[in-house]
Coordinates of C-alpha atoms in Angstrom, one line a residue:
X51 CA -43.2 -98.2 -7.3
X52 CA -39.6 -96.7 -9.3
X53 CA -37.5 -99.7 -9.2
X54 CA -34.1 -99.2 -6.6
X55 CA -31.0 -98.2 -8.5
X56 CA -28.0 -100.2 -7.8
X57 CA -24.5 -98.4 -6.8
X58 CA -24.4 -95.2 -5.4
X59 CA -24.4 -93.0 -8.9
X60 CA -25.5 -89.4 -8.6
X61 CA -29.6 -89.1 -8.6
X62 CA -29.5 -85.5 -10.1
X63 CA -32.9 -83.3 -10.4
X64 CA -33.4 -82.8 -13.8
X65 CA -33.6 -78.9 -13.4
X66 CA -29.5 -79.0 -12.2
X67 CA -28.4 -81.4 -15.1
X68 CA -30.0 -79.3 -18.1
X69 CA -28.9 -75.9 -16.6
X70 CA -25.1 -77.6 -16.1
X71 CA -25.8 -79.4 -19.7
X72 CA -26.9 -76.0 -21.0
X73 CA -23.8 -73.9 -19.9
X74 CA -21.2 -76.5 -20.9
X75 CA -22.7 -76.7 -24.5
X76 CA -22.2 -72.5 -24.4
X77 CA -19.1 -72.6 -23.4
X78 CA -17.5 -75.2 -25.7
X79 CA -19.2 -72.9 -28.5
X80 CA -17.0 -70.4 -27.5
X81 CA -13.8 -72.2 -27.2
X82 CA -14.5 -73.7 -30.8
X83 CA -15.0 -70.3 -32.2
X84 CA -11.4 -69.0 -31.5
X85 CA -9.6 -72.7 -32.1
X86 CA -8.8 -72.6 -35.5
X87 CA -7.2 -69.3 -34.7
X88 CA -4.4 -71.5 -32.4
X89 CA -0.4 -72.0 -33.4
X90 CA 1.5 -70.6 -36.3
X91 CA -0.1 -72.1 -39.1
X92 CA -4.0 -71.1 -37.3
X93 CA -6.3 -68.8 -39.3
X94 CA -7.4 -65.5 -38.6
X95 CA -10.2 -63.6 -37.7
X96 CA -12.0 -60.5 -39.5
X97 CA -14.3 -58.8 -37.0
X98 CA -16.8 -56.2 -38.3
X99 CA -18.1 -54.1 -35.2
X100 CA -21.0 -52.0 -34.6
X101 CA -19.4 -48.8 -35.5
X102 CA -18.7 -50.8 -38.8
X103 CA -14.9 -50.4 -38.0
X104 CA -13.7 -53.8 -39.3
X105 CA -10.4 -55.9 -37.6
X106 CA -8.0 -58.2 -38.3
X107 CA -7.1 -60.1 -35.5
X108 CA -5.3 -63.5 -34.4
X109 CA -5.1 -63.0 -30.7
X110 CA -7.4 -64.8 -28.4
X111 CA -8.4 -61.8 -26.0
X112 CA -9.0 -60.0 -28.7
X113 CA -11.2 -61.7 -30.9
X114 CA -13.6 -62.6 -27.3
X115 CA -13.5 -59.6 -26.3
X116 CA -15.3 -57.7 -30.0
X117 CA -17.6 -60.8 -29.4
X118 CA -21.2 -60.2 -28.3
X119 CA -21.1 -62.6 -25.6
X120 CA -24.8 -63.3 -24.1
X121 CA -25.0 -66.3 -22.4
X122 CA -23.3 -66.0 -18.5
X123 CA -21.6 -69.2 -18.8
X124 CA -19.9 -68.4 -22.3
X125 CA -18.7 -65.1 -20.3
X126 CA -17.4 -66.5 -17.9
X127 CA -14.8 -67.7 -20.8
X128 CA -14.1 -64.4 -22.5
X129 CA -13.6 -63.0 -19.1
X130 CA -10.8 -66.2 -18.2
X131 CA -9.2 -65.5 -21.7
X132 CA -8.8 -61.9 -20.4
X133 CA -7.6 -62.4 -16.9
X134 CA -4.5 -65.1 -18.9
X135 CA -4.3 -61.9 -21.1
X136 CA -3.6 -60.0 -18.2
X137 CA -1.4 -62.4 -16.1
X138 CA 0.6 -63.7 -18.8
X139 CA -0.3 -62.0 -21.9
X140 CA 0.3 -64.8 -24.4
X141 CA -1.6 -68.1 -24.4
X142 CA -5.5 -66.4 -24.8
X143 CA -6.3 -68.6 -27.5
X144 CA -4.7 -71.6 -25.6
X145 CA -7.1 -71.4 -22.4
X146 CA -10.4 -70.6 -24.3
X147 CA -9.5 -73.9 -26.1
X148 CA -8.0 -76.1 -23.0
X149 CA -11.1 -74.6 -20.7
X150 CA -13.3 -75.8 -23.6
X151 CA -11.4 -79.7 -23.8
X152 CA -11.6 -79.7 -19.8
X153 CA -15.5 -78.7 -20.3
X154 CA -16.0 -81.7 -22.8
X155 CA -14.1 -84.4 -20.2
X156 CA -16.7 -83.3 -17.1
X157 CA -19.9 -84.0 -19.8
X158 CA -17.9 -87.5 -20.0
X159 CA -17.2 -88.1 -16.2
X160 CA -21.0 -86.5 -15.3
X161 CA -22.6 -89.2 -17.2
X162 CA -20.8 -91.4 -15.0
X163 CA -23.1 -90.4 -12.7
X164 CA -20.0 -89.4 -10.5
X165 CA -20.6 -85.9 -8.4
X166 CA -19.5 -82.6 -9.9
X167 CA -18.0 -81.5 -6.4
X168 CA -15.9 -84.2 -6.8
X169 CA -14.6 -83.6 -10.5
X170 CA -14.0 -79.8 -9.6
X171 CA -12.3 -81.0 -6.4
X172 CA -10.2 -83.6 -8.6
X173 CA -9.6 -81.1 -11.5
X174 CA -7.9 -78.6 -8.8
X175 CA -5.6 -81.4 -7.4
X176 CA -4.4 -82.2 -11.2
X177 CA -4.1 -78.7 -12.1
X178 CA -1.4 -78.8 -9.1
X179 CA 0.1 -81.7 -9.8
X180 CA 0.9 -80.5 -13.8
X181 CA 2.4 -77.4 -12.9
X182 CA 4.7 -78.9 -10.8
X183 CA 5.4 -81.6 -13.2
X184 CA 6.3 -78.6 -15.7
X185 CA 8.2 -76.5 -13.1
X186 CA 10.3 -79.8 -12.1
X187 CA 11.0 -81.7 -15.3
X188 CA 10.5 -80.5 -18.1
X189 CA 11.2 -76.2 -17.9
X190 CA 14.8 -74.8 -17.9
X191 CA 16.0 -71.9 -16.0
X192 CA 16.7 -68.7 -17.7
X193 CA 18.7 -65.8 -16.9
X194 CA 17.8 -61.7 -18.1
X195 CA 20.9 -61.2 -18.8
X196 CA 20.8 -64.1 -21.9
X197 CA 19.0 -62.0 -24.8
X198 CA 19.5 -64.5 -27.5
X199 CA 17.0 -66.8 -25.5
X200 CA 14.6 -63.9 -24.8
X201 CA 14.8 -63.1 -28.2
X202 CA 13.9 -66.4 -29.4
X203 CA 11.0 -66.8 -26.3
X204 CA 9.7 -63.5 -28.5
X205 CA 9.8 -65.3 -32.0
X206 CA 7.6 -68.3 -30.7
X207 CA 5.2 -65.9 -29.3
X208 CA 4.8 -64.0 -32.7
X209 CA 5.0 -66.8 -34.6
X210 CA 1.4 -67.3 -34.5
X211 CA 0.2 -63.2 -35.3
X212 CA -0.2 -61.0 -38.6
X213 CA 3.3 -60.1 -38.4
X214 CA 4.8 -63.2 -38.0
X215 CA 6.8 -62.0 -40.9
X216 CA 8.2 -59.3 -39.5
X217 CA 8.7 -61.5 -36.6
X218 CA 13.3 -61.1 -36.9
X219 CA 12.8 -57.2 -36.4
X220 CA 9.8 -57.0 -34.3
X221 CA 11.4 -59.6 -31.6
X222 CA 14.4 -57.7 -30.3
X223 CA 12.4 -54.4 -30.4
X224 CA 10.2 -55.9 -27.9
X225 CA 13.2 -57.6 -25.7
X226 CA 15.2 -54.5 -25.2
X227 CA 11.7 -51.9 -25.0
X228 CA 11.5 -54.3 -21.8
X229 CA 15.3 -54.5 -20.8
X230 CA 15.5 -50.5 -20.5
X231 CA 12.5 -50.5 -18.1
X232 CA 14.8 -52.9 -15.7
X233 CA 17.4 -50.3 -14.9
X234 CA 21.0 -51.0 -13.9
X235 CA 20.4 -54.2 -12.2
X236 CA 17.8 -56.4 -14.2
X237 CA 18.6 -59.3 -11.7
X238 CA 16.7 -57.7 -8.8
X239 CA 13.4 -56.7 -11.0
X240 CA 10.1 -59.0 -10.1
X241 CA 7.8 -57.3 -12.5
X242 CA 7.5 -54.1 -15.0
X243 CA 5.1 -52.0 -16.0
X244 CA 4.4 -52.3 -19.5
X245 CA 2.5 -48.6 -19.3
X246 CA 6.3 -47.2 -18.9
X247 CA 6.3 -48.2 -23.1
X248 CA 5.1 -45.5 -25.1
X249 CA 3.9 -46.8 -28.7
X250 CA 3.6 -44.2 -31.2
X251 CA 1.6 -45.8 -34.5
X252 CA 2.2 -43.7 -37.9
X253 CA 0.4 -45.1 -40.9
X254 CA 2.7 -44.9 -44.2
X255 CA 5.8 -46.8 -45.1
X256 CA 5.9 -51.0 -43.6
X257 CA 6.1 -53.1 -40.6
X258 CA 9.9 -53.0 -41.4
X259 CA 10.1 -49.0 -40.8
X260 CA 9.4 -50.0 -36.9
X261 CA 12.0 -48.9 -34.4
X262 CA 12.7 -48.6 -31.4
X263 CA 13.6 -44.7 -30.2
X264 CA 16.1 -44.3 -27.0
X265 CA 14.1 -41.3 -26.1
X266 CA 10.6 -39.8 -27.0
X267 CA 8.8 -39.4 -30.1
X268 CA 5.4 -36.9 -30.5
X269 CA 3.1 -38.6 -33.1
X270 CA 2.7 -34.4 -34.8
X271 CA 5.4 -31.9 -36.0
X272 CA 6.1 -28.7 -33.8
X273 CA 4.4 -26.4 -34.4
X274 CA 6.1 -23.5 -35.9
X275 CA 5.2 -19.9 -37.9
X276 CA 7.8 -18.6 -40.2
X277 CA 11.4 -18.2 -39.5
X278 CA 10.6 -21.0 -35.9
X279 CA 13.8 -23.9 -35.7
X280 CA 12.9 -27.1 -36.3
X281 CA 16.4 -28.9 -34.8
X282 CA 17.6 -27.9 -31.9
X283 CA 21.0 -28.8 -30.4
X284 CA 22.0 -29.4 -26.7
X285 CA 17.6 -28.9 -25.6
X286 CA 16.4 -27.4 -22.3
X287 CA 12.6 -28.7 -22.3
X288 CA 10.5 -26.9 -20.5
X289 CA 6.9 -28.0 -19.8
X290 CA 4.1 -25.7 -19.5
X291 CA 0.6 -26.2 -18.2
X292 CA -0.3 -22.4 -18.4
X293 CA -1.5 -21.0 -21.6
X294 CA -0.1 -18.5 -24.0
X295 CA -2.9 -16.8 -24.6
X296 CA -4.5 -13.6 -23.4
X297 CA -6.6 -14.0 -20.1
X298 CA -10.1 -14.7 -20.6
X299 CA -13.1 -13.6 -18.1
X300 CA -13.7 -16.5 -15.1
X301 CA -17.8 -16.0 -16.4
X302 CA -19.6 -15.5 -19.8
X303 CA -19.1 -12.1 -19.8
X304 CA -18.4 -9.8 -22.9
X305 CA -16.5 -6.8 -23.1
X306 CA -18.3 -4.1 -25.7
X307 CA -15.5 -1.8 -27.4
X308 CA -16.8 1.3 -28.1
X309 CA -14.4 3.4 -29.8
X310 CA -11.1 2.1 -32.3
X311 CA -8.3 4.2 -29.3
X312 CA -10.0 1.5 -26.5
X313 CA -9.5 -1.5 -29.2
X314 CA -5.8 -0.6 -30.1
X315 CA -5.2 -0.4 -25.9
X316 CA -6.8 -3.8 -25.3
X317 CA -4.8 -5.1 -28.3
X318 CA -1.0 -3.4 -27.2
X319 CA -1.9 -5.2 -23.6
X320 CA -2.6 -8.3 -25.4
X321 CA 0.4 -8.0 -26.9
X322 CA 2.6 -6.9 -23.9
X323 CA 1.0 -9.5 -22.0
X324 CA 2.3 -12.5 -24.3
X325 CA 5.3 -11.1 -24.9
X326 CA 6.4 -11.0 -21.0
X327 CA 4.9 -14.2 -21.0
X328 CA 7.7 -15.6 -23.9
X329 CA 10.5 -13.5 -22.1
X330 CA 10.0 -15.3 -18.7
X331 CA 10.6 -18.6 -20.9
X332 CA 13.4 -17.5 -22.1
X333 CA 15.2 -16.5 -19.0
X334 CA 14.6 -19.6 -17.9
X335 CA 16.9 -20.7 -20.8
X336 CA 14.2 -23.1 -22.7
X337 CA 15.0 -23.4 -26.2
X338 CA 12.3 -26.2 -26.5
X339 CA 8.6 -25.8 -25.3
X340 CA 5.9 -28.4 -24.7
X341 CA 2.4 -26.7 -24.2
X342 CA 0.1 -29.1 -22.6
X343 CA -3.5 -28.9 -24.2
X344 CA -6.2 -27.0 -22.3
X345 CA -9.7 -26.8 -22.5
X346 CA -10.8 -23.4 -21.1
X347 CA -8.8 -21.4 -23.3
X348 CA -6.3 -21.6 -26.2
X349 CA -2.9 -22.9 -25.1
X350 CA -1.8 -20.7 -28.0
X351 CA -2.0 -18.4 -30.4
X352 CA -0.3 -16.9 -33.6
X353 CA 1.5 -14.2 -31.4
X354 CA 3.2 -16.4 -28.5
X355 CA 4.2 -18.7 -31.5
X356 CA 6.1 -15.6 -33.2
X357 CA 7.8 -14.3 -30.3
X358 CA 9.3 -18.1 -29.3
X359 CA 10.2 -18.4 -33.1
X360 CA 11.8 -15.1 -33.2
X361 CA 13.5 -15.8 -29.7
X362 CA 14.7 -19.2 -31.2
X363 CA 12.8 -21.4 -28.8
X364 CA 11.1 -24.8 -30.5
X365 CA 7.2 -25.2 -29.9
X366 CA 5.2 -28.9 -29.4
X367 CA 1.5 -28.0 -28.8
X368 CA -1.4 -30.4 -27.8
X369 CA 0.7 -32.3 -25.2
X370 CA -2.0 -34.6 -23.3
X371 CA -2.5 -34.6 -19.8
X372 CA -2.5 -38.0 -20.0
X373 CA 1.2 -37.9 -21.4
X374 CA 2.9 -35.3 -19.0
X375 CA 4.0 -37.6 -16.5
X376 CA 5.4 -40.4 -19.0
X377 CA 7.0 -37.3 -20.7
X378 CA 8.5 -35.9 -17.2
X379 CA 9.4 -39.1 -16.4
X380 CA 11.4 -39.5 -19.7
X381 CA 12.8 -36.3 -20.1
X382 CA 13.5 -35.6 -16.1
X383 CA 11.7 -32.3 -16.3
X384 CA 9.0 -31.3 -14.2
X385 CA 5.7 -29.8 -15.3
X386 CA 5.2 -25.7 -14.7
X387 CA 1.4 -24.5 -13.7
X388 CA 2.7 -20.7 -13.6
X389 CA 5.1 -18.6 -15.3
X390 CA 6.5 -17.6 -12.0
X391 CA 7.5 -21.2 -11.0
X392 CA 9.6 -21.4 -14.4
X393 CA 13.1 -21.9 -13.1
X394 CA 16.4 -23.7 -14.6
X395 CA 15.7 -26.6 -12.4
X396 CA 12.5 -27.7 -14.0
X397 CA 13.6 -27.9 -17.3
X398 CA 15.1 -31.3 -18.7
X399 CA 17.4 -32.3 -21.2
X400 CA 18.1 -33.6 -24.5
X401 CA 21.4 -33.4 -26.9
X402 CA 19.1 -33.2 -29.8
X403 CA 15.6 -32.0 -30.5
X404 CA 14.0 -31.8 -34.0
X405 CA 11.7 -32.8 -36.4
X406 CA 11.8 -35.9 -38.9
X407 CA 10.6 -36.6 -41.8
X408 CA 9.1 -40.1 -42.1
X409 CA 9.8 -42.3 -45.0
X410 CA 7.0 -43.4 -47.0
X411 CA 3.9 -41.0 -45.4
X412 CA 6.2 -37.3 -45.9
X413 CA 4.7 -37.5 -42.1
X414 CA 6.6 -35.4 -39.3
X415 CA 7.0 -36.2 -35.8
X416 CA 9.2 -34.2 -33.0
X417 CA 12.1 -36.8 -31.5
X418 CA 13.9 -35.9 -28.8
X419 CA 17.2 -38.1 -28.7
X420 CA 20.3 -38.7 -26.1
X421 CA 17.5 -37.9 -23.1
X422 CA 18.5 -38.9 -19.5
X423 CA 15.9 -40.7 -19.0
X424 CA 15.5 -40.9 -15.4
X425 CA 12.5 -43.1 -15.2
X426 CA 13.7 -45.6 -17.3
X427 CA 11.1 -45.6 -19.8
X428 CA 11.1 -46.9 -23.7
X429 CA 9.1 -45.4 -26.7
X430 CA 8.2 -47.9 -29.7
X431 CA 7.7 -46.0 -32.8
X432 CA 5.2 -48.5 -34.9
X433 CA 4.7 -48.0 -38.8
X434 CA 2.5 -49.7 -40.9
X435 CA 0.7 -49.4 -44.8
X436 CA -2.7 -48.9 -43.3
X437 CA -4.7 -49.0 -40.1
X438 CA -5.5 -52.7 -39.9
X439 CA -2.1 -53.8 -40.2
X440 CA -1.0 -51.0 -37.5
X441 CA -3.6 -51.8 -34.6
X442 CA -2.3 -55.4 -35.0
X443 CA 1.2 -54.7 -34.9
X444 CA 0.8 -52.7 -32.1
X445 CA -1.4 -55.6 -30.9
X446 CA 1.5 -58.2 -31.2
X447 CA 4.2 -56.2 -30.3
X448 CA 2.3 -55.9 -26.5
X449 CA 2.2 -59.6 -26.6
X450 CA 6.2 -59.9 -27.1
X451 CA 6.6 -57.5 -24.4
X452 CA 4.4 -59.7 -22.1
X453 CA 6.3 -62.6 -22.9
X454 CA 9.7 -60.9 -21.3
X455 CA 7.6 -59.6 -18.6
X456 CA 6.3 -62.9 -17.9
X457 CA 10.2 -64.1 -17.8
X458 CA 11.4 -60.9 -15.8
X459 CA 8.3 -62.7 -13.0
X460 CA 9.2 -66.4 -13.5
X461 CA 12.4 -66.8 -14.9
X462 CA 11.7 -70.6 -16.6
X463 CA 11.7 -71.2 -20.0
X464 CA 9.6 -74.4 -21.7
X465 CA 9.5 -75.9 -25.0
X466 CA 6.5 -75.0 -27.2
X467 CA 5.2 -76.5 -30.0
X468 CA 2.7 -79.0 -27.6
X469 CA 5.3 -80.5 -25.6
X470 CA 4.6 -79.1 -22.4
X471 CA 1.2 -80.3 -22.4
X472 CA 1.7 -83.5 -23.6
X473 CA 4.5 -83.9 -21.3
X474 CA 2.2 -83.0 -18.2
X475 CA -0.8 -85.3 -19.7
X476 CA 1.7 -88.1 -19.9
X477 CA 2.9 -87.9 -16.3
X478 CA -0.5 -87.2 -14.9
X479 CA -2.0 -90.4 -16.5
X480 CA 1.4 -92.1 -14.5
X481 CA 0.0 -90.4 -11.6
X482 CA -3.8 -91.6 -12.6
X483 CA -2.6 -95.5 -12.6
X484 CA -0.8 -94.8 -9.1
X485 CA -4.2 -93.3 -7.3
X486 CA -7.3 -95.1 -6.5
X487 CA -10.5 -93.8 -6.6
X488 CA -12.5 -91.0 -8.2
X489 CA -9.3 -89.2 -8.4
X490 CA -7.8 -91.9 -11.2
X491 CA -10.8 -91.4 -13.4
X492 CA -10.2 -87.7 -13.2
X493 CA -6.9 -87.4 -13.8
X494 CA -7.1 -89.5 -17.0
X495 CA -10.3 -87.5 -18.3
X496 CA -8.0 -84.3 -17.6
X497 CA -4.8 -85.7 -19.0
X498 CA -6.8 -86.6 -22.0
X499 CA -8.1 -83.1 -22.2
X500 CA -4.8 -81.7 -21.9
X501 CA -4.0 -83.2 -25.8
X502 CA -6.1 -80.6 -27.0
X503 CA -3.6 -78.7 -27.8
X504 CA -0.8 -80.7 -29.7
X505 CA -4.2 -82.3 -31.4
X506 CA -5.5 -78.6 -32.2
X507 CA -1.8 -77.9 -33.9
X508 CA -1.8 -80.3 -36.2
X509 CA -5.2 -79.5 -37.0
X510 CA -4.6 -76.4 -38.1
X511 CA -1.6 -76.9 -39.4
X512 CA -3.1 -79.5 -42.1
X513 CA -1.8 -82.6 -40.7
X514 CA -2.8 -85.9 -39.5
X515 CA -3.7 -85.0 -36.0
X516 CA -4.0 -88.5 -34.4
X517 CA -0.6 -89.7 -36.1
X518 CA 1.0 -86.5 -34.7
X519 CA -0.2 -86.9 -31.8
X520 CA 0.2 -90.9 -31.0
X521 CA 4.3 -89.9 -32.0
X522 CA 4.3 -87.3 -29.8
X523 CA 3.4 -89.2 -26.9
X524 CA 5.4 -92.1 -27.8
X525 CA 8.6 -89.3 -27.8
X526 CA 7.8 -88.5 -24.8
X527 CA 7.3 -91.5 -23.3
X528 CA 11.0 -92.4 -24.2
X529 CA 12.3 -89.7 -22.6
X530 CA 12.5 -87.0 -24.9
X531 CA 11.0 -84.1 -23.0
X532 CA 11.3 -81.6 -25.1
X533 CA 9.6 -83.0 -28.2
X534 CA 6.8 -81.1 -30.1
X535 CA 5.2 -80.4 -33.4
X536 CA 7.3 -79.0 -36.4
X537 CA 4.1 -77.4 -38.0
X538 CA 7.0 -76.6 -41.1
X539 CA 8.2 -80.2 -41.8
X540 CA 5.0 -81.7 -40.4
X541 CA 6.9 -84.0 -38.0
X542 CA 8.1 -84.3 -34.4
X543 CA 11.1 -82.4 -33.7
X544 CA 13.3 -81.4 -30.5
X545 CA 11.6 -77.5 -29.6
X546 CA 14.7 -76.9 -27.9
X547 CA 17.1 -77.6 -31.3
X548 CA 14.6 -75.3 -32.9
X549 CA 14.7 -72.7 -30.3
X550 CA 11.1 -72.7 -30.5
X551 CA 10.4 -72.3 -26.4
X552 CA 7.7 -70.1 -24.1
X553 CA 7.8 -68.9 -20.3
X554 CA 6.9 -71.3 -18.1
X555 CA 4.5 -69.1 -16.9
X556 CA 2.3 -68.8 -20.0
X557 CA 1.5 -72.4 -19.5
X558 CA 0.5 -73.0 -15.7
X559 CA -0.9 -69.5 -15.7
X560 CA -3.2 -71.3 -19.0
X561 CA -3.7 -74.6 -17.3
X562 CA -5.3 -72.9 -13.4
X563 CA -7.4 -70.2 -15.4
X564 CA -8.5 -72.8 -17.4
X565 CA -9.6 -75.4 -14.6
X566 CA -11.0 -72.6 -12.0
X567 CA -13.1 -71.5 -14.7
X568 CA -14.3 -74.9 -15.7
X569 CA -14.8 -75.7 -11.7
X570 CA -17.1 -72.8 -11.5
X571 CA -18.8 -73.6 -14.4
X572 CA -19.7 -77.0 -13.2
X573 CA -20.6 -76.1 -9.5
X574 CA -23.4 -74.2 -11.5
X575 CA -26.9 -76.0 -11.2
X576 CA -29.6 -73.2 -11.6
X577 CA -30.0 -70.2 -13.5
X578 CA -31.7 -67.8 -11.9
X579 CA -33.2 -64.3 -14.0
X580 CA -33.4 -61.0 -11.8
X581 CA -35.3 -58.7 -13.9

C-alpha cells in the first residue's frame, strides 16, 4: 500500500503536469528568443523569410510575428505580443519577456504543490493591484496640449529601434502627424485612427530627408505627354473613376474592319469621343485630374493625355481604390463615376499642385500643398538609402505615433528606464507581507517576476545586472519613485531629470496581457490532436 502524504499539496495526474510542464518550457523559449532585442542598448534581429526577402528588425511584434511558431502554447505568446501591439503599440518586446518571467515563477509556485487555479486566480488580483499602484503613485498626469513632453514620450519609445539615431527628427514628425488628426479641440479626443496617416516610403537620399507634408503626396510623377504642366497654381482636383478611353464591348467580342474609309470612321469617333470627354472636364474648371486605376479597361490613353495637356489640365494616373477616400477626405473633393456628374462642387482645392524632384534618388512625386483638409488627415513622407532601412523606419515611426495615441486614450505619463516595474514589484511584495495565505506566496513570486525587466536592461546593456538591480530597489525603497537605469552612464538615475518617460498605458496594457496569457497557459492540462 502507497504510503499517506502529509498536508494537503496538489496530487496532480502525471498526464496534466507534463502537458503544463511542456507548454511553459515552449513558451519561455519564445520569450528568450526576443529578450536580448529589449531597451536601447538591446540587439537586433535579421530575419530571412521564405520568399528569401531578408529584415532588420528590433520591434517585438515584428520579429514573432516572421517567426514560424508551431507549438499552441508558444502562439498563444506571439498572438499576446500582437494584441499589446495593437492596444498600445509599444512595449511588444516587454510582454513576450514579462509573460515569459511570470511563466518561470508558476514552474516555482507548481512545485509547491499549490493548485494552478489558485496561482491564476492570485496572478489576476496582483495584476490589479500593480496597475493601480502605477496609476496612483508613481505616473504623472499629462496634458495634449504640452508637446515638449509628448515629444520626449516619443524619444524613449524610439530609443530602442534602428533609427534611434534619427530619433530628434523622427519624434516630432510623429507628435504633430498625430496632433493634426485631433482637430480644433485636442482636449475632447479619446482615441485616433492611425489609418488617417498616409506614409509614403521613397528609397534614395537618408532617414534625415523625412518630413512631414501638410497635405498629400503621390509616391509617382504625373503623368504628362509633351507640352502637359507640371505646377499648377490655385488647383481644382477633380477625381475621376470613369475612364478616358474609348468604350470597349460588355463581351469578347471583335469588331473585323473591312475596308481603310470604315477604320478612319471608327478612329475620328474615337477621337471625338475623348475629346468631349476632356472638354466636359474642363467646364467643370479642373486644372488637376486624378484618374483612379481600373481594371476592365485603360483609364487612359496617349489621346485623353494630349488633349488635358493641350487644355492645361495636370494628370495623376493609377490612383488606388484603396486611396480615394483618404484622398477625398484630404482634399475635400468627392469622387465622379460619370462624366455627367462632373460639377464645380465635387472638385477640391489646393493653392499649389506640382511635381518635385527628390534629393538624392532624381525621384518625382506629385504634392499637393495649402489643401483644406477637411478630414483632418496627415501624410508622412519617409526616405531612406535602401529598402531595409525604409520598412523599419516606417516600422518605428508607427510605434511613435502609437505612443501619442496611447496618451490621446490615457493621458498619464511614467518614468521608463525599469522604474515602473520595480516600483510596482516593490509595493506588491509590501502588499505580499500584509496578506495571508496563498495570495502572499503569489504576490512575491509575481513581484519577483516583475524585475525581469530592469534585470533584462542591464543585461543587455553590458552591466552588472544584480548590482543594478539591488540599487534600484534600494532607490526606490527610499522614496525615489522615479528612479531607473541610465543604460549611458551605467548607473541609477532620476528618468524624470532625463526626460526619459512612457504612457502609463504601455505598461498596465503589458502587465494584464502578460498575466491573462500566462493564466490561460496554466489552466491548460491536456493537449488534445483533432486530425
Amino acid at each position: 500500500m502507497a504510503p499517506l502524504l502529509g498536508g494537503e499539496t496538489l496530487q496532480e495526474r502525471s498526464k496534466g503536469k507534463d502537458v503544463r510542464q511542456s507548454n511553459i518550457v515552449a513558451a519561455k523559449a519564445v520569450a528568450a528568443a526576443v529578450r536580448t532585442s529589449l531597451g536601447p542598448r538591446g540587439m537586433d534581429k535579421l530575419m530571412q523569410l521564405p520568399s528569401g526577402e531578408v529584415l532588420i528588425s528590433n520591434d517585438g511584434a515584428t520579429i514573432l510575428s516572421k517567426m514560424n511558431v508551431l507549438h499552441p502554447a508558444a502562439k498563444m505568446l506571439v498572438e499576446c505580443s500582437q494584441s499589446q501591439d495593437i492596444e498600445a503599440g509599444d512595449g511588444t518586446t516587454s510582454v513576450v519577456v514579462l509573460a515569459g518571467a511570470l511563466l518561470d515563477a508558476c514552474g516555482g509556485l507548481l512545485n509547491k504543490g499549490i493548485h494552478p487555479a489558485m496561482i491564476a486566480s492570485s496572478f489576476y488580483k496582483a495584476a490589479e493591484a500593480c496597475t493601480s499602484i502605477l496609476k496612483e503613485n508613481a505616473a504623472r498626469p499629462v496634458e495634449l496640449s504640452d508637446r515638449e513632453s509628448l515629444v520626449n514620450a516619443v524619444q524613449t519609445c524610439l530609443s530602442s529601434k534602428v533609427v534611434s539615431q534619427n530619433s530628434d527628427l523622427l519624434a516630432p514628425i510623429a507628435v504633430d502627424s498625430v496632433l493634426n488628426l485631433l482637430g480644433d479641440d485636442p482636449a475632447k479626443a479619446t482615441n485616433v485612427d492611425l489609418r488617417d496617416i498616409r506614409m509614403v516610403e521613397q528609397l534614395g537620399g537618408t532617414v534625415d530627408d523625412t518630413e512631414l507634408v501638410k497635405g498629400l503626396v503621390f509616391d509617382k510623377g504625373s503623368t504628362k505627354t509633351a507640352g502637359g504642366p507640371s505646377q499648377i497654381e490655385n488647383a481644382k482636383i477633380a477625381l475621376i473613376q470613369f475612364c478616358l478611353s474609348a468604350p470597349k464591348t460588355d463581351m469578347d467580342n471583335n469588331v473585323v474592319v473591312s475596308d481603310y474609309a470604315a477604320m478612319d470612321r471608327i478612329l475620328r469617333d474615337e477621337r471625338k469621343y475623348i475629346l468631349n470627354l476632356c472638354k466636359k472636364i474642363k467646364k467643370s474648371g479642373a486644372n488637376v485630374v486624378l484618374i483612379q486605376k481600373s481594371i476592365l479597361r485603360d483609364a487612359y490613353n496617349e489621346l485623353s493625355l494630349h488633349f488635358l495637356a493641350k487644355m492645361g489640365i495636370l494628370v495623376v494616373t493609377d490612383v488606388e481604390r484603396t486611396d480615394v477616400e483618404f484622398v477625398c477626405r484630404t482634399l475635400g473633393c468627392t469622387p465622379v463615376p460619370h462624366v455627367d456628374s462632373l460639377s464645380p462642387e465635387k472638385l477640391g482645392s489646393a493653392e499649389h499642385v506640382g511635381d518635385v524632384v527628390l534629393p538624392g534618388s532624381g525621384h518625382k512625386v506629385v504634392k499637393f500643398v495649402g489643401v483644406s483638409n477637411p478630414g483632418h488627415t496627415s501624410t508622412v513622407l519617409l526616405r531612406g538609402s535602401n529598402d531595409l532601412v525604409l520598412a523599419e523606419a516606417n516600422r518605428s515611426v508607427h510605434d511613435a505615433q502609437c505612443v501619442v495615441r496611447s496618451l490621446v486614450k490615457q493621458r498619464y505619463l511614467i518614468a521608463g528606464g525599469g522604474a515602473a516595474e520595480t516600483e510596482a514589484s516593490l509595493r506588491l511584495r509590501e502588499l505580499a507581507l500584509e496578506t495571508t495565505g496563498l495570495d502572499s506566496h503569489c504576490f512575491k513570486a509575481y513581484a519577483d517576476a516583475l524585475e525581469v525587466i530592469p534585470y533584462t536592461l542591464a543585461e543587455n546593456a553590458g552591466l552588472k545586472p544584480i548590482d543594478i538591480v539591488t540599487e534600484l530597489r534600494k532607490a526606490h525603497a527610499e522614496g525615489m519613485v522615479g528612479a531607473g537605469i541610465n543604460v549611458k552612464k551605467g548607473r541609477i538615475s532620476d528618468m524624470y531629470d532625463l526626460n526619459v518617460i512612457q504612457p502609463l498605458l504601455v505598461t498596465t496594457s503589458a502587465i494584464k496581457l502578460a498575466t491573462e496569457t500566462v493564466c490561460m497557459i496554466l489552466k491548460v492540462d491536456d493537449l488534445v490532436v483533432v486530425m
